[in-house]
């Protein structure tokens, strides 16, 4: 017969590791979406890559989106606006969040250690007017507030693809990457964005698709993602580098 022995107390270090690996006690990260689908909302593969890498990094995630109408609805099978259709950014983003989404107005840096904005045209159409106005764009008021508040609180901000224009507009002098500055035969179809970044008063850094740029002073981490026309796994890896650096800067 075995006598039942009380469990030995778990050493603090091990206890911390157990909590982190279970996603409890890791960094609390807010992910801000802009709809569902590359041409009028969040780029779905980028959002998914962000979530996979956050999960692996032991983070606890909450998803947010502004409760506003989309600029328009694109029929993705035709690449054309679907006339007379209108959709709400929060409801569409809820598809990616498996239903669990919160209005962006409720996002406060006091509840989170970091914030991440995946890309997709939604960031340039619904979170800002960059797709229409370029360097003269305006940024959604809630998005502007969130970026400024996390920045002021010294909490890291991660962005990829076209989303770095949001930081470039709102945080003066910030360093970001949107990849390369020349189209290079179609490999970087949106290379002109780098010029707009500079025109917005930010500093552009050339990076490869598998890399992230870290602005240490501003705690802003960016990766090119779908700004590059390349294989999906390379985009996935670049987003992984971005997420890893965001988690590192959050010190959790
Ligand atoms: C929804 O997300 C919140 C915040 O991350 C979490 O606390 C809650 O358990 C989630 N609810 C469901 C039904 O998954
Ligand atoms: C319908 C519409 O255009 N909705 C909004 C999408 O986001 C931009 C940027 O904030 C707003 O200007 C639009 O009103």
Short mmCIF file of C-alpha atoms in Angstrom, two decimals, residues 3-252:
data_model
loop_
_atom_site.label_atom_id
_atom_site.label_comp_id
_atom_site.label_asym_id
_atom_site.label_seq_id
_atom_site.Cartn_x
_atom_site.Cartn_y
_atom_site.Cartn_z
CA UNK A 3 0.75 6.22 1.60
CA UNK A 4 -0.55 9.33 -0.13
CA UNK A 5 2.03 12.04 0.20
CA UNK A 6 1.19 15.71 -0.09
CA UNK A 7 2.44 17.20 -3.36
CA UNK A 8 5.76 18.98 -3.00
CA UNK A 9 5.31 22.73 -3.33
CA UNK A 10 5.99 23.80 -6.91
CA UNK A 11 9.04 26.03 -7.10
CA UNK A 12 8.14 29.61 -8.11
CA UNK A 13 10.12 29.43 -11.37
CA UNK A 14 8.38 26.25 -12.45
CA UNK A 15 5.02 27.64 -11.39
CA UNK A 16 5.62 30.70 -13.59
CA UNK A 17 6.56 28.48 -16.53
CA UNK A 18 3.44 26.38 -16.08
CA UNK A 19 1.23 29.48 -16.03
CA UNK A 20 2.92 30.96 -19.09
CA UNK A 21 2.77 27.78 -21.12
CA UNK A 22 -0.93 27.54 -20.36
CA UNK A 23 -1.47 31.07 -21.65
CA UNK A 24 -2.29 32.36 -18.18
CA UNK A 25 0.08 34.90 -16.68
CA UNK A 26 1.66 35.56 -20.08
CA UNK A 27 1.38 38.90 -21.85
CA UNK A 28 -2.15 40.23 -22.32
CA UNK A 29 -2.31 41.31 -25.93
CA UNK A 30 -5.06 43.22 -27.72
CA UNK A 31 -5.45 42.50 -31.45
CA UNK A 32 -7.27 45.17 -33.47
CA UNK A 33 -9.16 44.01 -36.59
CA UNK A 34 -10.67 46.06 -39.45
CA UNK A 35 -13.18 43.67 -41.04
CA UNK A 36 -12.80 40.28 -42.69
CA UNK A 37 -11.09 39.88 -46.08
CA UNK A 38 -8.01 41.41 -47.68
CA UNK A 39 -9.66 43.99 -49.99
CA UNK A 40 -12.10 45.61 -47.55
CA UNK A 41 -11.04 44.38 -44.10
CA UNK A 42 -8.36 42.49 -42.18
CA UNK A 43 -6.09 40.17 -44.19
CA UNK A 44 -7.26 36.84 -42.79
CA UNK A 45 -3.96 34.92 -43.07
CA UNK A 46 -2.12 37.75 -41.31
CA UNK A 47 -4.65 37.79 -38.46
CA UNK A 48 -4.36 34.03 -38.17
CA UNK A 49 -0.54 34.17 -38.17
CA UNK A 50 -0.61 36.80 -35.41
CA UNK A 51 -2.94 34.61 -33.32
CA UNK A 52 -0.87 31.43 -33.83
CA UNK A 53 2.36 33.17 -32.84
CA UNK A 54 0.72 34.82 -29.82
CA UNK A 55 -0.64 31.45 -28.74
CA UNK A 56 2.80 29.87 -29.04
CA UNK A 57 4.27 32.79 -27.07
CA UNK A 58 1.88 32.11 -24.17
CA UNK A 59 -0.07 35.34 -24.62
CA UNK A 60 -3.65 35.93 -23.57
CA UNK A 61 -5.50 37.55 -26.49
CA UNK A 62 -8.53 39.78 -26.73
CA UNK A 63 -9.78 41.03 -30.11
CA UNK A 64 -11.23 44.45 -30.87
CA UNK A 65 -12.68 46.34 -33.84
CA UNK A 66 -14.36 49.72 -34.34
CA UNK A 67 -18.15 49.65 -34.45
CA UNK A 68 -18.42 51.55 -37.77
CA UNK A 69 -19.65 50.87 -41.29
CA UNK A 70 -17.08 49.59 -43.79
CA UNK A 71 -15.99 52.06 -46.48
CA UNK A 72 -17.42 49.57 -48.97
CA UNK A 73 -17.88 45.84 -49.50
CA UNK A 74 -15.67 44.12 -52.07
CA UNK A 75 -16.84 40.97 -53.82
CA UNK A 76 -13.52 39.13 -53.48
CA UNK A 77 -14.32 36.78 -56.37
CA UNK A 78 -14.54 39.78 -58.74
CA UNK A 79 -12.30 42.36 -57.06
CA UNK A 80 -15.17 44.85 -57.49
CA UNK A 81 -17.29 46.73 -54.94
CA UNK A 82 -20.62 45.00 -54.30
CA UNK A 83 -23.09 47.82 -54.93
CA UNK A 84 -25.80 48.48 -52.34
CA UNK A 85 -24.20 46.13 -49.82
CA UNK A 86 -23.07 47.53 -46.49
CA UNK A 87 -21.35 45.79 -43.62
CA UNK A 88 -20.20 46.69 -40.14
CA UNK A 89 -16.49 46.41 -39.25
CA UNK A 90 -17.18 44.97 -35.78
CA UNK A 91 -19.61 42.29 -37.05
CA UNK A 92 -17.31 41.29 -39.89
CA UNK A 93 -14.25 41.13 -37.60
CA UNK A 94 -16.21 38.84 -35.26
CA UNK A 95 -15.88 36.14 -37.97
CA UNK A 96 -12.12 36.05 -37.40
CA UNK A 97 -12.54 36.30 -33.61
CA UNK A 98 -14.86 33.26 -33.60
CA UNK A 99 -17.53 35.53 -32.19
CA UNK A 100 -15.54 36.91 -29.27
CA UNK A 101 -14.95 40.55 -30.16
CA UNK A 102 -15.13 43.82 -28.22
CA UNK A 103 -15.79 47.36 -29.48
CA UNK A 104 -12.55 49.29 -29.90
CA UNK A 105 -13.94 52.11 -27.72
CA UNK A 106 -13.51 49.74 -24.74
CA UNK A 107 -9.80 49.05 -25.33
CA UNK A 108 -7.59 50.57 -22.66
CA UNK A 109 -3.82 50.10 -22.22
CA UNK A 110 -4.38 49.57 -18.49
CA UNK A 111 -5.90 46.13 -19.31
CA UNK A 112 -3.23 45.02 -21.80
CA UNK A 113 0.55 44.70 -22.14
CA UNK A 114 0.68 45.25 -25.91
CA UNK A 115 -1.47 45.88 -28.98
CA UNK A 116 -1.14 44.40 -32.49
CA UNK A 117 -2.71 45.57 -35.78
CA UNK A 118 -2.68 42.97 -38.59
CA UNK A 119 -2.86 44.37 -42.15
CA UNK A 120 -5.32 44.21 -45.04
CA UNK A 121 -7.01 47.06 -46.89
CA UNK A 122 -9.38 47.53 -43.95
CA UNK A 123 -6.55 49.32 -42.13
CA UNK A 124 -6.35 51.75 -45.06
CA UNK A 125 -10.12 51.98 -45.64
CA UNK A 126 -11.84 51.64 -42.25
CA UNK A 127 -9.14 52.34 -39.64
CA UNK A 128 -7.86 55.25 -41.73
CA UNK A 129 -8.51 56.89 -45.09
CA UNK A 130 -5.02 56.03 -46.39
CA UNK A 131 -6.36 54.05 -49.40
CA UNK A 132 -8.14 57.20 -50.62
CA UNK A 133 -6.08 60.09 -49.24
CA UNK A 134 -2.51 58.70 -48.97
CA UNK A 135 -0.26 60.98 -46.91
CA UNK A 136 -3.25 63.31 -46.24
CA UNK A 137 -5.19 60.51 -44.55
CA UNK A 138 -7.11 60.77 -41.31
CA UNK A 139 -7.03 57.98 -38.74
CA UNK A 140 -10.18 56.71 -37.00
CA UNK A 141 -10.42 58.57 -33.64
CA UNK A 142 -10.47 55.39 -31.53
CA UNK A 143 -7.48 53.95 -33.41
CA UNK A 144 -5.59 57.20 -32.85
CA UNK A 145 -6.44 57.18 -29.15
CA UNK A 146 -5.35 53.54 -28.74
CA UNK A 147 -2.02 54.10 -30.53
CA UNK A 148 -1.26 57.26 -28.53
CA UNK A 149 -2.30 55.73 -25.19
CA UNK A 150 -0.20 52.54 -25.61
CA UNK A 151 2.73 54.69 -26.76
CA UNK A 152 2.38 57.03 -23.78
CA UNK A 153 2.14 54.03 -21.42
CA UNK A 154 5.41 52.66 -22.86
CA UNK A 155 3.64 49.49 -24.05
CA UNK A 156 4.68 47.85 -27.34
CA UNK A 157 2.71 48.23 -30.57
CA UNK A 158 3.02 45.67 -33.39
CA UNK A 159 1.84 46.32 -36.95
CA UNK A 160 2.27 44.56 -40.29
CA UNK A 161 1.59 44.98 -44.00
CA UNK A 162 -0.14 48.38 -44.59
CA UNK A 163 -0.97 48.98 -40.89
CA UNK A 164 2.37 50.74 -40.17
CA UNK A 165 0.88 53.82 -41.92
CA UNK A 166 -1.37 54.19 -38.85
CA UNK A 167 1.65 54.55 -36.55
CA UNK A 168 3.44 56.76 -39.11
CA UNK A 169 0.49 59.17 -39.10
CA UNK A 170 -0.14 59.23 -35.35
CA UNK A 171 3.33 58.90 -33.73
CA UNK A 172 5.67 61.62 -35.02
CA UNK A 173 9.10 60.43 -36.14
CA UNK A 174 8.36 56.72 -35.58
CA UNK A 175 10.51 54.12 -37.42
CA UNK A 176 8.62 51.48 -39.43
CA UNK A 177 9.05 49.07 -42.33
CA UNK A 178 6.68 48.25 -45.17
CA UNK A 179 9.39 46.19 -46.89
CA UNK A 180 11.33 47.38 -49.93
CA UNK A 181 11.25 50.81 -51.61
CA UNK A 182 11.27 49.61 -55.25
CA UNK A 183 8.75 47.30 -56.94
CA UNK A 184 11.49 44.97 -58.20
CA UNK A 185 9.43 43.50 -61.04
CA UNK A 186 6.27 43.04 -58.99
CA UNK A 187 7.84 41.40 -55.91
CA UNK A 188 6.90 44.52 -53.88
CA UNK A 189 3.70 45.77 -55.61
CA UNK A 190 2.99 48.45 -52.96
CA UNK A 191 6.58 49.76 -52.74
CA UNK A 192 5.30 53.35 -53.17
CA UNK A 193 3.97 53.15 -49.60
CA UNK A 194 7.52 53.70 -48.31
CA UNK A 195 7.47 57.22 -49.82
CA UNK A 196 4.14 57.97 -48.15
CA UNK A 197 5.62 56.81 -44.83
CA UNK A 198 8.41 59.37 -45.24
CA UNK A 199 5.91 62.05 -46.32
CA UNK A 200 3.97 61.39 -43.10
CA UNK A 201 7.11 62.35 -41.16
CA UNK A 202 8.10 58.81 -40.16
CA UNK A 203 11.36 57.01 -40.94
CA UNK A 204 11.24 54.04 -43.30
CA UNK A 205 13.58 51.05 -42.84
CA UNK A 206 14.02 48.50 -45.63
CA UNK A 207 13.41 44.95 -44.36
CA UNK A 208 12.97 41.48 -45.85
CA UNK A 209 9.59 39.75 -45.60
CA UNK A 210 10.89 37.36 -42.91
CA UNK A 211 12.17 40.21 -40.73
CA UNK A 212 10.71 42.74 -38.31
CA UNK A 213 11.96 46.25 -37.63
CA UNK A 214 12.07 47.30 -33.97
CA UNK A 215 11.90 51.00 -33.08
CA UNK A 216 13.29 50.50 -29.59
CA UNK A 217 12.64 54.05 -28.41
CA UNK A 218 8.96 54.06 -29.41
CA UNK A 219 8.46 50.30 -28.84
CA UNK A 220 6.93 49.96 -32.31
CA UNK A 221 7.55 46.66 -34.16
CA UNK A 222 6.66 46.23 -37.86
CA UNK A 223 6.95 43.52 -40.54
CA UNK A 224 6.17 43.72 -44.31
CA UNK A 225 3.86 40.63 -44.54
CA UNK A 226 1.67 40.81 -47.71
CA UNK A 227 3.41 43.98 -48.93
CA UNK A 228 5.61 41.30 -50.51
CA UNK A 229 4.25 39.01 -53.23
CA UNK A 230 5.79 35.78 -51.97
CA UNK A 231 5.17 32.41 -50.35
CA UNK A 232 2.74 32.32 -47.43
CA UNK A 233 5.15 30.59 -45.04
CA UNK A 234 7.66 33.45 -45.41
CA UNK A 235 4.93 35.95 -44.49
CA UNK A 236 4.02 33.71 -41.53
CA UNK A 237 7.66 33.73 -40.38
CA UNK A 238 7.96 37.53 -40.65
CA UNK A 239 4.82 37.98 -38.57
CA UNK A 240 6.36 35.52 -36.09
CA UNK A 241 9.42 37.77 -35.79
CA UNK A 242 7.14 40.77 -35.18
CA UNK A 243 5.08 38.99 -32.51
CA UNK A 244 8.21 37.68 -30.78
CA UNK A 245 9.71 41.18 -30.53
CA UNK A 246 6.41 42.63 -29.28
CA UNK A 247 6.28 39.99 -26.53
CA UNK A 248 9.94 40.60 -25.67
CA UNK A 249 9.29 44.35 -25.28
CA UNK A 250 6.27 43.66 -23.08
CA UNK A 251 8.60 41.96 -20.56
CA UNK A 252 6.08 39.22 -19.79
#
